[in-house]
Structures are given as C-alpha cells and as structure tokens.
XYZ file of C-alpha atoms in Angstrom:
655
model
C -12.016 15.221 19.810
C -10.478 19.168 19.444
C -6.549 19.394 20.965
C -7.531 22.029 23.365
C -10.145 20.108 24.700
C -7.994 17.534 25.780
C -5.450 19.469 26.896
C -8.295 21.817 29.348
C -9.528 18.167 30.177
C -5.725 16.758 31.296
C -5.033 20.257 33.224
C -8.295 20.792 34.679
C -7.401 16.481 35.893
C -4.515 17.416 37.020
C -4.811 20.770 38.584
C -7.875 18.981 40.634
C -5.867 16.195 41.886
C -3.012 18.424 42.538
C -5.374 20.469 44.662
C -7.014 17.828 46.493
C -3.762 16.395 47.193
C -2.552 20.115 49.032
C -5.205 19.765 50.269
C -5.243 16.840 52.256
C -1.587 17.508 53.215
C -2.571 21.245 54.493
C -5.173 19.795 56.250
C -2.975 16.445 58.030
C -0.379 19.838 58.753
C -3.376 21.599 60.131
C -4.143 18.634 62.654
C -0.528 18.323 63.334
C 0.069 21.581 64.613
C -3.625 21.826 66.149
C -2.256 18.816 68.139
C 1.145 20.370 68.870
C -0.843 23.561 69.749
C -3.278 21.751 72.244
C -0.462 19.644 73.463
C 1.972 22.683 74.521
C -1.364 24.456 76.345
C -1.690 21.700 78.207
C 1.449 20.623 78.994
C 1.878 24.300 80.341
C -1.114 23.819 82.320
C 0.245 21.072 83.916
C 4.201 22.075 84.620
C 1.785 25.156 86.403
C 0.222 23.218 89.380
C 3.239 21.090 89.868
C 5.129 24.831 90.178
C 2.221 25.758 92.417
C 2.164 22.448 94.132
C 6.031 22.424 95.035
C 6.242 25.574 95.856
C 2.976 25.551 98.676
C 4.960 22.305 99.609
C 1.923 19.713 98.902
C 3.661 16.359 99.314
C 2.185 12.830 99.544
C -0.482 13.700 101.888
C -2.295 15.910 99.348
C -3.428 12.810 97.510
C -5.319 11.544 101.042
C -8.325 12.443 101.941
C -7.911 13.997 105.433
C -8.902 16.869 108.031
C -5.723 18.386 107.357
C -5.573 18.610 103.582
C -9.184 19.163 102.768
C -9.331 22.534 102.767
C -6.392 22.489 100.392
C -8.267 19.871 98.372
C -11.089 22.091 98.184
C -9.112 24.743 97.490
C -7.210 23.006 94.521
C -11.238 21.789 93.379
C -12.975 24.859 93.551
C -10.669 27.910 92.612
C -6.859 26.831 91.649
C -7.482 24.150 89.556
C -10.905 25.811 87.698
C -8.719 28.942 86.995
C -6.094 27.640 85.266
C -8.349 25.599 83.162
C -10.193 28.398 82.123
C -6.905 30.695 81.768
C -5.247 27.902 79.360
C -8.389 27.012 77.344
C -8.724 23.584 79.010
C -11.524 20.887 78.318
C -10.502 18.769 81.762
C -7.787 19.483 84.640
C -7.270 17.011 87.178
C -4.796 15.513 89.679
C -5.026 11.730 89.943
C -2.482 8.748 91.882
C -1.919 5.132 90.411
C -1.905 2.772 93.030
C 0.532 -0.316 92.968
C -2.603 -2.269 91.432
C -2.278 0.619 88.796
C -5.500 1.579 88.953
C -6.693 5.397 89.117
C -7.348 7.539 91.879
C -8.912 11.262 90.788
C -8.132 13.730 93.928
C -8.864 16.872 91.457
C -11.040 16.522 88.378
C -12.186 19.728 87.123
C -13.893 21.500 83.697
C -13.975 24.106 81.676
C -17.796 23.726 82.277
C -18.771 24.626 85.387
C -22.778 23.418 84.788
C -21.066 19.860 84.233
C -18.283 19.734 87.084
C -21.176 17.805 89.605
C -21.777 15.255 87.497
C -18.353 14.801 86.371
C -17.231 14.197 89.609
C -19.938 11.493 90.384
C -18.487 9.953 86.943
C -14.937 9.934 87.576
C -15.872 8.339 91.420
C -17.585 5.708 89.586
C -14.887 4.650 87.173
C -12.956 4.865 90.653
C -14.708 2.746 92.631
C -16.419 -0.055 89.832
C -14.237 0.200 86.707
C -10.901 -0.453 85.803
C -9.845 1.314 82.920
C -6.798 0.144 81.492
C -3.610 3.085 81.835
C -3.000 5.155 78.503
C 0.336 4.680 76.767
C 1.395 8.133 78.167
C 0.298 7.184 81.209
C 2.337 4.559 81.628
C 5.318 6.102 79.843
C 5.253 8.523 82.744
C 4.909 5.707 85.172
C 7.753 4.124 84.404
C 9.789 7.621 84.021
C 10.094 6.955 80.450
C 8.894 10.117 80.484
C 8.324 13.897 82.502
C 5.445 14.491 80.640
C 3.351 12.717 77.384
C 1.338 13.684 74.957
C -1.520 11.355 73.263
C -4.168 12.187 71.560
C -7.979 10.866 72.774
C -10.768 10.128 71.496
C -13.551 8.600 73.800
C -16.554 9.440 75.735
C -15.026 12.626 77.214
C -14.479 13.901 73.940
C -11.515 14.348 71.692
C -8.923 15.843 73.230
C -4.995 16.231 73.373
C -3.959 14.369 76.864
C -0.992 15.572 78.666
C 0.194 13.957 81.994
C 2.915 15.230 84.010
C 4.411 12.873 87.138
C 4.559 14.531 90.319
C 7.099 13.854 92.494
C 8.440 14.196 96.081
C 11.594 15.517 97.308
C 13.404 12.522 96.852
C 11.771 11.683 93.428
C 9.819 9.535 94.209
C 6.748 9.600 91.577
C 3.585 9.837 94.042
C 0.455 10.949 91.822
C 0.229 12.848 87.931
C -1.408 15.847 86.472
C -3.769 15.496 83.623
C -4.844 17.968 80.925
C -7.110 17.711 77.994
C -7.167 20.082 75.698
C -10.288 20.343 73.445
C -9.458 19.680 69.821
C -13.164 20.037 68.943
C -13.221 23.767 69.128
C -9.697 23.807 67.375
C -11.470 21.118 64.336
C -14.281 23.604 64.637
C -11.468 26.388 63.970
C -10.047 24.662 61.299
C -12.866 23.728 59.220
C -13.687 27.426 59.014
C -10.545 28.519 58.160
C -10.902 25.010 55.503
C -13.993 27.222 54.117
C -12.472 30.128 53.433
C -9.033 28.185 51.837
C -11.027 26.384 50.058
C -12.982 29.862 47.607
C -9.267 30.686 48.023
C -8.174 27.268 46.779
C -10.863 26.080 44.009
C -10.422 30.257 42.453
C -6.692 29.915 42.339
C -7.347 26.730 40.215
C -9.533 28.271 37.766
C -7.456 31.297 37.336
C -4.246 29.086 36.947
C -6.423 26.485 34.376
C -7.384 29.748 31.962
C -3.612 31.402 32.353
C -2.440 27.711 31.370
C -4.447 27.330 28.940
C -3.871 30.562 27.292
C -0.009 29.948 27.031
C -0.332 26.501 26.232
C -2.555 27.960 23.314
C -0.074 30.810 22.699
C 2.890 28.400 23.120
C 2.136 24.910 21.651
C -1.664 24.861 19.615
C -1.054 27.728 17.514
C 2.473 27.031 16.097
C 0.833 23.797 16.060
C -2.085 24.862 14.476
C 0.094 27.224 12.003
C 2.762 24.309 10.745
C -1.323 22.497 10.803
C -2.153 24.955 7.794
C 1.005 25.343 5.797
C 0.666 21.415 5.781
C -2.809 21.773 4.303
C -2.378 24.310 1.756
C 1.416 22.551 0.400
C -1.327 19.624 0.021
C -3.564 21.603 -2.072
C -1.387 23.460 -3.996
C 1.989 21.390 -3.405
C 4.109 25.219 -2.556
C 5.574 25.814 0.192
C 4.172 28.714 2.927
C 5.940 27.933 5.385
C 8.151 30.938 7.335
C 10.773 30.337 9.074
C 10.766 30.055 12.693
C 7.641 30.003 13.353
C 7.797 28.875 17.003
C 9.390 30.959 19.851
C 11.472 28.134 21.098
C 13.933 25.450 20.440
C 12.143 22.955 20.832
C 9.936 19.570 19.523
C 7.540 22.022 17.514
C 10.418 23.630 15.658
C 11.645 20.673 15.233
C 8.546 19.109 13.464
C 9.196 22.790 11.614
C 12.382 21.844 10.086
C 11.469 18.172 9.350
C 8.447 19.308 7.117
C 9.816 22.304 5.688
C 12.977 19.852 4.844
C 10.458 17.215 3.777
C 8.212 19.625 1.626
C 10.916 20.685 -0.488
C 12.172 16.916 -0.815
C 8.766 16.213 -2.039
C 8.746 18.982 -4.076
C 11.124 18.116 -5.846
C 10.488 14.828 -6.234
C 7.452 15.469 -7.519
C 9.332 17.646 -9.952
C 11.369 14.855 -10.506
C 8.040 12.162 -11.412
C 6.395 14.771 -13.396
C 9.503 14.937 -15.774
C 10.075 11.675 -15.326
C 6.456 11.122 -16.752
C 6.571 13.284 -19.108
C 9.828 11.768 -20.421
C 8.275 8.510 -20.399
C 4.943 9.708 -22.188
C 7.647 11.353 -25.326
C 9.216 7.245 -24.625
C 5.982 5.926 -25.050
C 4.732 7.896 -28.282
C 8.201 7.321 -30.288
C 8.350 3.565 -28.965
C 4.427 3.420 -30.357
C 5.806 5.077 -33.412
C 8.474 3.069 -34.002
C 5.869 0.077 -33.664
C 3.893 1.238 -35.844
C 6.884 1.220 -38.352
C 7.928 -1.994 -37.582
C 4.097 -3.447 -38.202
C 4.341 -1.999 -40.774
C 7.693 -3.500 -42.304
C 6.761 -6.789 -40.529
C 3.356 -6.978 -39.296
C 1.943 -9.209 -37.082
C 0.508 -11.691 -39.431
C 0.411 -12.307 -42.733
C -0.547 -14.056 -45.178
C 0.611 -15.142 -49.250
C -1.790 -17.506 -51.204
C -2.158 -18.759 -54.489
C -0.140 -19.471 -57.667
C 0.397 -23.594 -56.087
C 1.314 -22.139 -52.924
C 0.369 -21.265 -49.134
C 2.516 -19.110 -47.210
C 1.535 -17.397 -43.434
C 4.048 -16.264 -40.785
C 2.974 -14.579 -37.200
C 5.361 -12.113 -35.330
C 5.448 -11.150 -31.126
C 7.903 -8.975 -30.160
C 9.135 -9.313 -26.595
C 9.399 -5.914 -26.225
C 6.929 -3.133 -28.026
C 9.651 -3.121 -30.524
C 11.693 -6.196 -31.521
C 14.162 -7.773 -33.175
C 12.912 -10.451 -35.199
C 11.649 -10.147 -38.458
C 10.203 -12.463 -41.746
C 9.343 -11.480 -45.112
C 7.233 -13.039 -48.121
C 7.275 -11.462 -51.808
C 7.270 -12.084 -55.234
C 10.621 -12.307 -57.285
C 10.968 -12.642 -60.898
C 9.201 -15.635 -63.163
C 6.818 -16.453 -60.714
C 9.058 -16.945 -57.807
C 8.589 -16.377 -54.081
C 11.372 -14.798 -51.628
C 11.084 -15.847 -48.520
C 13.094 -14.310 -45.677
C 13.348 -14.657 -41.653
C 15.823 -13.569 -39.001
C 16.684 -12.419 -35.724
C 18.360 -10.019 -34.241
C 20.939 -9.120 -31.554
C 19.130 -7.698 -28.527
C 15.885 -5.738 -28.378
C 14.464 -2.789 -27.937
C 14.750 0.280 -30.495
C 18.307 -0.687 -31.242
C 17.606 -3.691 -32.117
C 14.738 -3.266 -34.513
C 16.892 -0.305 -36.398
C 19.379 -2.830 -37.230
C 16.394 -5.275 -38.126
C 15.385 -2.500 -40.331
C 18.631 -2.817 -41.938
C 19.724 -6.030 -42.450
C 15.978 -6.966 -43.761
C 15.884 -3.898 -46.895
C 19.866 -4.673 -47.577
C 18.633 -8.227 -48.392
C 15.177 -8.050 -49.111
C 16.359 -5.815 -51.920
C 19.523 -8.437 -52.963
C 16.764 -10.992 -53.867
C 14.586 -8.504 -55.827
C 17.357 -7.818 -58.086
C 17.695 -11.857 -58.940
C 20.247 -12.350 -56.745
C 20.881 -16.095 -55.403
C 20.312 -16.363 -51.464
C 24.423 -17.035 -50.587
C 24.496 -14.012 -52.962
C 21.917 -11.343 -51.493
C 23.292 -12.219 -48.114
C 26.812 -12.079 -48.840
C 26.150 -8.678 -50.345
C 24.471 -7.515 -47.110
C 27.464 -8.751 -45.173
C 29.469 -7.077 -46.587
C 27.400 -3.744 -46.006
C 26.375 -4.246 -42.587
C 30.076 -4.761 -41.311
C 31.239 -1.907 -43.064
C 28.743 0.294 -40.909
C 28.095 -1.348 -38.065
C 29.451 0.489 -34.756
C 27.034 -1.025 -31.998
C 28.701 -4.529 -33.490
C 24.922 -5.695 -33.960
C 24.705 -9.332 -35.178
C 22.073 -11.340 -37.048
C 21.280 -14.533 -38.396
C 19.207 -14.742 -41.706
C 17.134 -17.901 -43.479
C 16.735 -16.395 -47.505
C 15.271 -18.511 -49.570
C 14.117 -18.359 -53.449
C 11.238 -20.636 -53.655
C 9.275 -21.653 -57.204
C 6.083 -22.815 -56.061
C 4.953 -24.386 -60.223
C 7.796 -26.778 -59.502
C 7.883 -26.983 -55.498
C 12.120 -25.918 -55.769
C 13.296 -24.028 -53.171
C 17.037 -22.349 -52.747
C 18.389 -21.094 -49.778
C 21.089 -20.167 -47.587
C 21.652 -19.745 -43.842
C 23.344 -17.664 -41.945
C 23.805 -18.936 -38.424
C 19.638 -19.423 -38.731
C 18.015 -22.002 -36.928
C 16.866 -25.314 -39.181
C 13.507 -24.828 -40.969
C 11.176 -27.916 -39.947
C 9.681 -30.042 -43.207
C 6.105 -31.431 -42.626
C 3.630 -33.172 -44.869
C 4.369 -36.334 -45.452
C 6.914 -36.703 -42.480
C 8.117 -34.232 -39.891
C 11.572 -33.519 -39.155
C 14.727 -31.684 -38.951
C 16.296 -29.962 -42.301
C 20.040 -30.401 -42.230
C 21.090 -27.333 -43.377
C 24.652 -25.676 -43.648
C 24.757 -23.574 -40.238
C 26.704 -20.026 -42.544
C 27.939 -17.406 -40.403
C 25.338 -14.650 -38.975
C 25.747 -11.197 -41.023
C 27.644 -8.454 -39.256
C 30.420 -10.171 -37.108
C 32.991 -10.799 -40.020
C 34.094 -9.400 -43.439
C 34.775 -12.583 -44.770
C 31.706 -14.685 -44.068
C 30.940 -17.501 -46.568
C 27.346 -18.735 -47.231
C 26.525 -21.002 -49.794
C 23.462 -22.057 -51.649
C 21.814 -25.576 -51.571
C 18.515 -26.871 -52.908
C 15.493 -28.844 -52.214
C 12.034 -29.902 -54.147
C 9.012 -29.452 -51.873
C 6.259 -32.235 -52.973
C 2.648 -31.116 -53.414
C 1.551 -30.815 -49.737
C 4.849 -30.836 -48.581
C 5.900 -27.828 -46.621
C 8.701 -26.143 -44.620
C 8.559 -24.239 -40.921
C 10.962 -21.445 -40.653
C 11.178 -19.982 -36.805
C 13.654 -17.949 -34.392
C 14.638 -18.947 -31.244
C 12.284 -17.121 -29.436
C 10.078 -20.483 -29.976
C 12.395 -23.293 -28.749
C 13.562 -21.798 -25.853
C 10.806 -20.297 -24.563
C 10.286 -21.275 -20.648
C 8.353 -22.261 -18.351
C 7.130 -21.143 -14.954
C 9.252 -24.162 -14.288
C 12.257 -22.950 -16.401
C 12.128 -25.389 -18.794
C 12.798 -25.112 -22.461
C 10.090 -25.317 -24.981
C 13.261 -27.320 -27.283
C 13.767 -28.959 -30.617
C 11.675 -32.527 -29.676
C 8.360 -30.317 -28.541
C 8.268 -28.413 -31.653
C 8.385 -31.621 -34.028
C 5.793 -33.445 -31.902
C 3.118 -30.514 -31.672
C 4.043 -30.139 -35.685
C 3.016 -33.929 -35.694
C 0.210 -33.853 -34.334
C -1.192 -30.661 -36.704
C -3.471 -30.894 -40.167
C -0.421 -30.154 -43.095
C -1.684 -26.502 -43.240
C 0.674 -23.250 -43.128
C -1.923 -21.064 -40.947
C -2.904 -23.546 -38.746
C 0.529 -25.186 -38.281
C 2.032 -21.364 -37.309
C -1.020 -20.416 -34.932
C -0.780 -23.611 -33.356
C 2.419 -23.583 -32.370
C 2.022 -20.069 -31.294
C -0.710 -20.681 -29.363
C 1.129 -23.674 -27.681
C 4.223 -21.758 -26.838
C 1.998 -19.305 -25.467
C 0.342 -21.436 -23.014
C 4.171 -23.479 -22.531
C 5.108 -20.353 -21.384
C 2.401 -19.349 -18.993
C 2.481 -16.360 -16.698
C 5.889 -15.539 -17.839
C 6.728 -12.799 -19.738
C 8.137 -13.932 -22.836
C 12.089 -12.915 -22.742
C 12.284 -13.316 -26.577
C 10.493 -12.719 -29.658
C 8.597 -15.372 -31.302
C 8.642 -15.137 -35.319
C 7.345 -17.822 -37.777
C 6.790 -18.572 -41.144
C 5.240 -21.918 -43.018
C 5.474 -22.531 -46.468
C 3.566 -24.979 -48.357
C 3.215 -26.254 -51.797
C -0.205 -26.795 -53.072
C -1.923 -28.642 -55.402
C -4.722 -27.187 -55.675
C -4.767 -23.850 -55.174
C -8.577 -23.577 -53.853
C -8.587 -21.561 -50.636
C -11.661 -23.249 -48.610
C -14.452 -20.538 -47.284
C -17.957 -20.987 -45.110
C -20.477 -18.462 -46.221
C -19.631 -15.921 -43.269
C -18.824 -12.500 -43.163
C -16.050 -13.262 -40.668
C -14.430 -15.049 -44.246
C -13.426 -11.370 -45.081
C -10.412 -10.667 -43.425
C -8.772 -13.401 -45.590
C -10.712 -12.668 -48.198
C -8.583 -9.651 -48.132
C -5.394 -10.516 -47.180
C -5.041 -13.560 -50.116
C -6.338 -10.577 -52.258
C -4.079 -7.738 -51.198
C -1.182 -10.173 -50.743
C -1.135 -10.765 -54.494
C -1.736 -7.780 -56.335
C 0.832 -5.006 -55.891
C -0.514 -2.331 -57.285
C -2.788 -0.730 -54.734
C -5.119 1.145 -56.803
C -5.894 -2.346 -58.796
C -5.640 -3.630 -55.310
C -8.808 -1.681 -54.521
C -10.580 -2.780 -57.558
C -9.897 -6.581 -56.764
C -10.961 -6.212 -53.436
C -13.840 -4.520 -53.732
C -15.413 -6.683 -57.058
C -14.108 -10.266 -54.649
C -16.014 -8.886 -51.662
C -19.474 -8.149 -53.621
C -19.323 -11.207 -54.837
C -18.364 -12.980 -52.128
C -21.603 -11.367 -50.314
C -23.734 -11.528 -52.725
C -23.141 -15.533 -53.011
C -23.596 -15.388 -48.755
C -27.339 -13.436 -49.033
C -28.518 -14.937 -52.222
C -27.018 -18.649 -53.299
C -28.008 -20.917 -50.408
C -23.888 -22.135 -50.706
C -22.672 -24.245 -48.132
C -19.305 -23.768 -49.350
C -16.956 -21.476 -51.446
C -13.893 -22.308 -52.799
C -11.565 -19.178 -53.914
C -8.422 -18.881 -55.999
C -6.231 -15.708 -56.837
C -3.253 -16.419 -59.389
C -1.439 -13.866 -61.794
C -1.238 -14.405 -65.482
C 0.897 -11.993 -66.976
C -0.243 -8.569 -67.105
C -4.061 -10.143 -65.517
C -5.095 -11.084 -62.186
C -7.800 -13.796 -61.767
C -9.897 -14.066 -59.054
C -12.250 -17.508 -59.144
C -14.773 -17.847 -56.597
C -16.809 -21.911 -56.928
C -20.054 -21.852 -54.915
C -22.140 -25.113 -53.793
C -25.003 -22.231 -54.527
C -28.216 -22.278 -56.846
C -26.912 -22.004 -60.820
C -27.089 -18.103 -61.408
C -24.913 -17.120 -64.532
C -24.101 -12.917 -63.893
C -23.094 -13.066 -67.233
C -26.513 -13.350 -68.613
C -27.401 -11.024 -65.934
C -29.616 -7.784 -66.827
C -29.789 -5.872 -64.024
C -32.606 -3.364 -65.309
C -34.654 -3.681 -61.663
C -36.057 -0.665 -59.867
C -33.894 0.935 -57.226
C -36.232 -0.898 -54.103
C -35.953 -4.250 -55.456
C -31.998 -3.847 -55.706
C -31.787 -5.701 -52.295
C -33.424 -9.112 -53.628
C -30.289 -10.123 -55.433
C -28.234 -8.729 -58.402
C -27.166 -5.305 -56.197
C -23.684 -4.882 -57.199
C -23.009 -7.166 -60.165
C -23.068 -3.929 -62.246
C -19.990 -2.759 -60.492
C -18.621 -5.306 -60.502
C -19.332 -5.334 -64.650
C -17.190 -1.931 -64.318
C -14.476 -2.655 -62.401
C -12.962 -6.001 -63.970
C -11.893 -6.558 -67.573
C -14.226 -9.541 -68.265
C -16.644 -12.130 -66.124
C -16.772 -15.776 -66.676
C -19.411 -17.949 -65.350
C -19.139 -21.843 -66.202
C -21.264 -24.560 -63.965
C -19.179 -27.523 -62.959
C -20.080 -30.557 -60.588
C -22.757 -28.806 -59.232
C -21.076 -25.732 -58.563
C -20.926 -22.158 -59.666
C -18.003 -20.872 -61.094
C -17.140 -17.373 -61.610
C -13.814 -16.294 -62.890
C -13.491 -12.214 -61.992
C -10.780 -10.697 -64.990
C -8.539 -7.621 -63.620
C -5.734 -6.015 -66.212
C -3.224 -5.276 -64.343
C -2.237 -1.059 -65.247
C 1.920 -1.432 -64.753
C 4.165 -3.800 -65.049
C 5.174 -5.142 -61.442
C 7.941 -7.602 -62.709
C 9.449 -4.690 -64.189
C 9.885 -2.527 -60.589
C-alpha cells in the first residue's frame, strides 16, 4: 500500500474522530446552554408571579378555595398565568402547596396550549386526589429551605421540560406554597437539531477541506523529500554514483537527518567499494604471481616424481601448506652411475620460503653434480648462504649419493629428520644431526655411509609428516610412522602414497599447517617394473622414461616407441601382464618389454599390409624401427622379450 494512501487513511480517521468528539462536546455544550436558557426563563417567570402576588397582597388564603378567593383564583387561572406562560414561552405554569404529608395541592395550573387546559386541570386533580407522587429533588430543596429556587430537567409523561420551582412566603417568611414553571425542551431540542444539521454540513465540508490541505502539506513537506531521497537511493544502487544535492529538505528534521546519514553512508560505501575493487585487483595480481610461483616451483619440485631402473626404485611426493612451499626434494643422476638424493625443509612458508628453497636446492644440487661429497656440498652451500641471507632464513637438508648397483649410500645431514629404513626391518637410522644451513658460518658436516641390501630402502621425510595434527590436536609422531611403514609392502611408491594418504586422513578437516614431503629409495635386485595391459599404466611408463632419459629429443623418441609397443601388446598379444625395464649403458638407452602373450617376433615382421589392414596388428612397428637403433627379440619362459635400443645424441655425463 503506498505511503500516501496510508497517511490519507490515518489523517481521515484522525479528522473523523476529532469531528465526532468535537460534535459530541458541542452537543453537550448546546444542551447545557439550552437547559440554562430554559431554566432562566422558568425562574424569571416564577419571579414575576411571586412579585405580582406579593404586590397584590396574596397570602395563605390564596391557597384555599373560598368565596373570598375564588375571583382572585379565576383571574390568576384565566388571565395572569396564561399571559405570563405565553409571554415567557413556557409549557406549564402552576401554583401549588404542600401539606404536612408532603402531598401536592395544585391551586393554579395553566399550559401554553389552551386546547389542553381543561384536560390538564382534570388530570392534575386526579393526581392530587387519587395518587401520591413523590416530590422532586428541586422541590425538596425549596421545601427544606436549602434554596429559594431550584432547577431540574424532567422527562416524564408531561414531556421533556426544565422545571423551576420557587418558594412563596408569607410576611413572617413562612413557606406557604410554591410556584412552578416548565420550559419546553422539545422546542429547544428541535431548534438544536436544525442547527446541528447546518453545523454537520459545515463541519463535514471543513473536514474535507482540512483533509486535502493536510495531504497537500504532507506531500510537499514529507512525501516529496522522502520520494526524492528514495529515488536517489535507487540511482545510487544502480550506478554507485551519488546524485543527492545538499539540503533537499526545507527543514532541519528527521528527513534532513536521513539525507545527511544517507550521504555519509553513500560516501563511505563508495570508498569501501573502491577499496574492495583495489584489493580485488591487488589480490588478482597476487594470485597470478602466486600461480606463477607455484608453476615455477612445480617445475623445480613436482608434486610427484618417480625414478626407476638401474637397480633402484625412487618415488617422491610434496604437498605445500600454502600455494607455494618451503620443502623440496630431488633425484638426479651423478657421475659413475650414481644417484643424487636431496630432501630439505626451509624455515617459514610462502613466497619468501619458496625463493630461499630454490637457492638452497640449486646450490646443493649443483655441488653434488660436480662430484663433491654430500658433506662438502653442504659446507660450500652453507658458506654461500651465510654470505647472502638478509632475512635469516635457514634450512634443514639431507643430501646423499647412492650407488644402486652395490647399495652403498654416502650421506650428510644438516639438521634434518633421520631417515627410516624399511625392507627386512623397519627402524629409524641414527645419523649425526649436523647444523642447519644458513645460521652458522662455522657449521660442520660429516659424511656417513650405509649399505642397502636388495629389497631394502630408506624413507626420507620432512617434519610436516610427524608433526601433522588431528582435530584433537594430537601429533602424528614417529611411532605412528614406523607402525604404518611396517604394515606396507616394501615398495617405494606404495610406501610414499600410503603414508601420504594416512597423514591426510589423520588430519581430517584440519588445514595443514606445514608442508608434507617424502621420498623413498629402494634397492632392487630385479629391475623389472610390473604393469597390467591397461591405458592407465601409460603414465607410469612415461614417468619411467622421462626420469631416466635427460636428453629431451631422445626422450621423445623413446617415449613414442615405448608407448606404441605397449599399446600393441595391450590390444593384440592377449597378454595378462607386462614387465618393463629401462637402463642406460654408456651411450645406449635400453628399453625392455616382457609379456606373456602369444608369440610375436617384430624383427621378422615384413610390414607390407594395405593401409586399411594396418589396424589388425603391426601398426607403428615401422615407425619404431625408424626411431630406435636396434630391436632385439627373445622368447623366454613363455614370454615375448623385446628390447628397443636407442643411441644417445650427446654425452649427458659430460654436462
């Protein structure tokens, strides 16, 4: 319902109630004035009668019907009383006495209506002789000498009148009778009703005029300013620009206060929106920078990485607590067929820790690749970091050089968590703690060695694993880690993935507060990697190839040939399992597949099918021949053993 309609209803209701109230008060006032007017006329008539009777010497005898008084009574009854009654516009005028039994005795009774005079006289006599009517209150007041005259409004069988009674006394002051006069209220009320009709018309017209004047003033002073304010609010909502001029209200009132408050709110909101847009822009730019940093870090330290072949199996994962993290790991080739292994944890989180991580990672990695021992590489890295470390970051690092062929592991520790051995038994390896990198110029590091038997391995991890908290704020802990590793099949990939999932389940809904990084190395006597003939194994195949072939151009040829041969086995050989291995011997890369499918020798395949028959088998064998240097085939223990030989295009060890 519009505001104007609601205000109109309220104003009309208020005016109506006020009009009814005023009309009622005015009616009561008019009635009171009418009673006073009638009473005054009746009292004046009584005074005239009493004065006349006193002046003519009427005494107690006049109230007795005798021969001496009959002519006087006739005069009063037929002449004087009727003249006064008519002159004063009275309805009744009468003279009566009250005996000792307080009973009335009417002496003279006249009415303004001459035709009713005889009937009235008979009626009064009937009341005087046969009935005893109680005295009225005003009659009692005069009888008791409380008042000389008294008024009373009476509405009975004689009509609606204002009755006035006045005492009539003898020379001694004794009350000998009463003079009564009744003024007809019906006449006054009739006149009042006529006047009220005119007043009603005038009052209704005044209410209507007042109603419209009030609505006009409300519209000008209230609704129009509110409407303007509402329109400016809608405009501000749509275009966020304030169009409200100052002082649109004519008065300093609630509406002007609303305008002031809205103007201040709009200015604050505009500033707030500008701040939000600026922060959103800055956040978007920051998100882009974080995403770029995350990509760079993933390029340096991918979330998952596998390294298989040459008698070893290495698998690593990292999950940062924020977009970028301070943990790192690395697995890379070293001279003489050795494998370099790194894992580290930087103090702090975020981009600063990630930048410091990249510096530590690069320095230690490059020192190891030059042939330095782990302890010497850590020492050189510490010297460089301490010279340029304005933010006082530090890092814990575990560095190792591993020869998978004999299982010998040479390592040095820079304040990192000791590794966990798995295989024959699960235990924590006691290593020298060492100093963290970046804190002390004179930090000391020492090489230690250990040997891994075939099937044994090490699990390296950062403190984000053992310090992970569950919703009850309980730490994962070393004991739980050892217990979990004991129940997992000794396999580097299974151990890392199982522990990672177990830690995440342990944390539950909790947001991880530290990076989680793990790397597992395992010595393998048999270098075969077991696969099933399904497309999902292509990721593992790609991972093995890319982690063992550093020449990117050669890696593409090896990957394309290996993928093509794997697909041929999957679709055409009816094999149930596939064994895979990739090794590097001097300048050669050898990729070997062993499947339990139907016998097939690709070296004897002629490959001269029509184009439309190529999808029945053999598709791509010609491409494999073109990409690789040599194809070898053997049938060993019901298995097809195919070896693809590739010659390296450059000496990777000479890098």
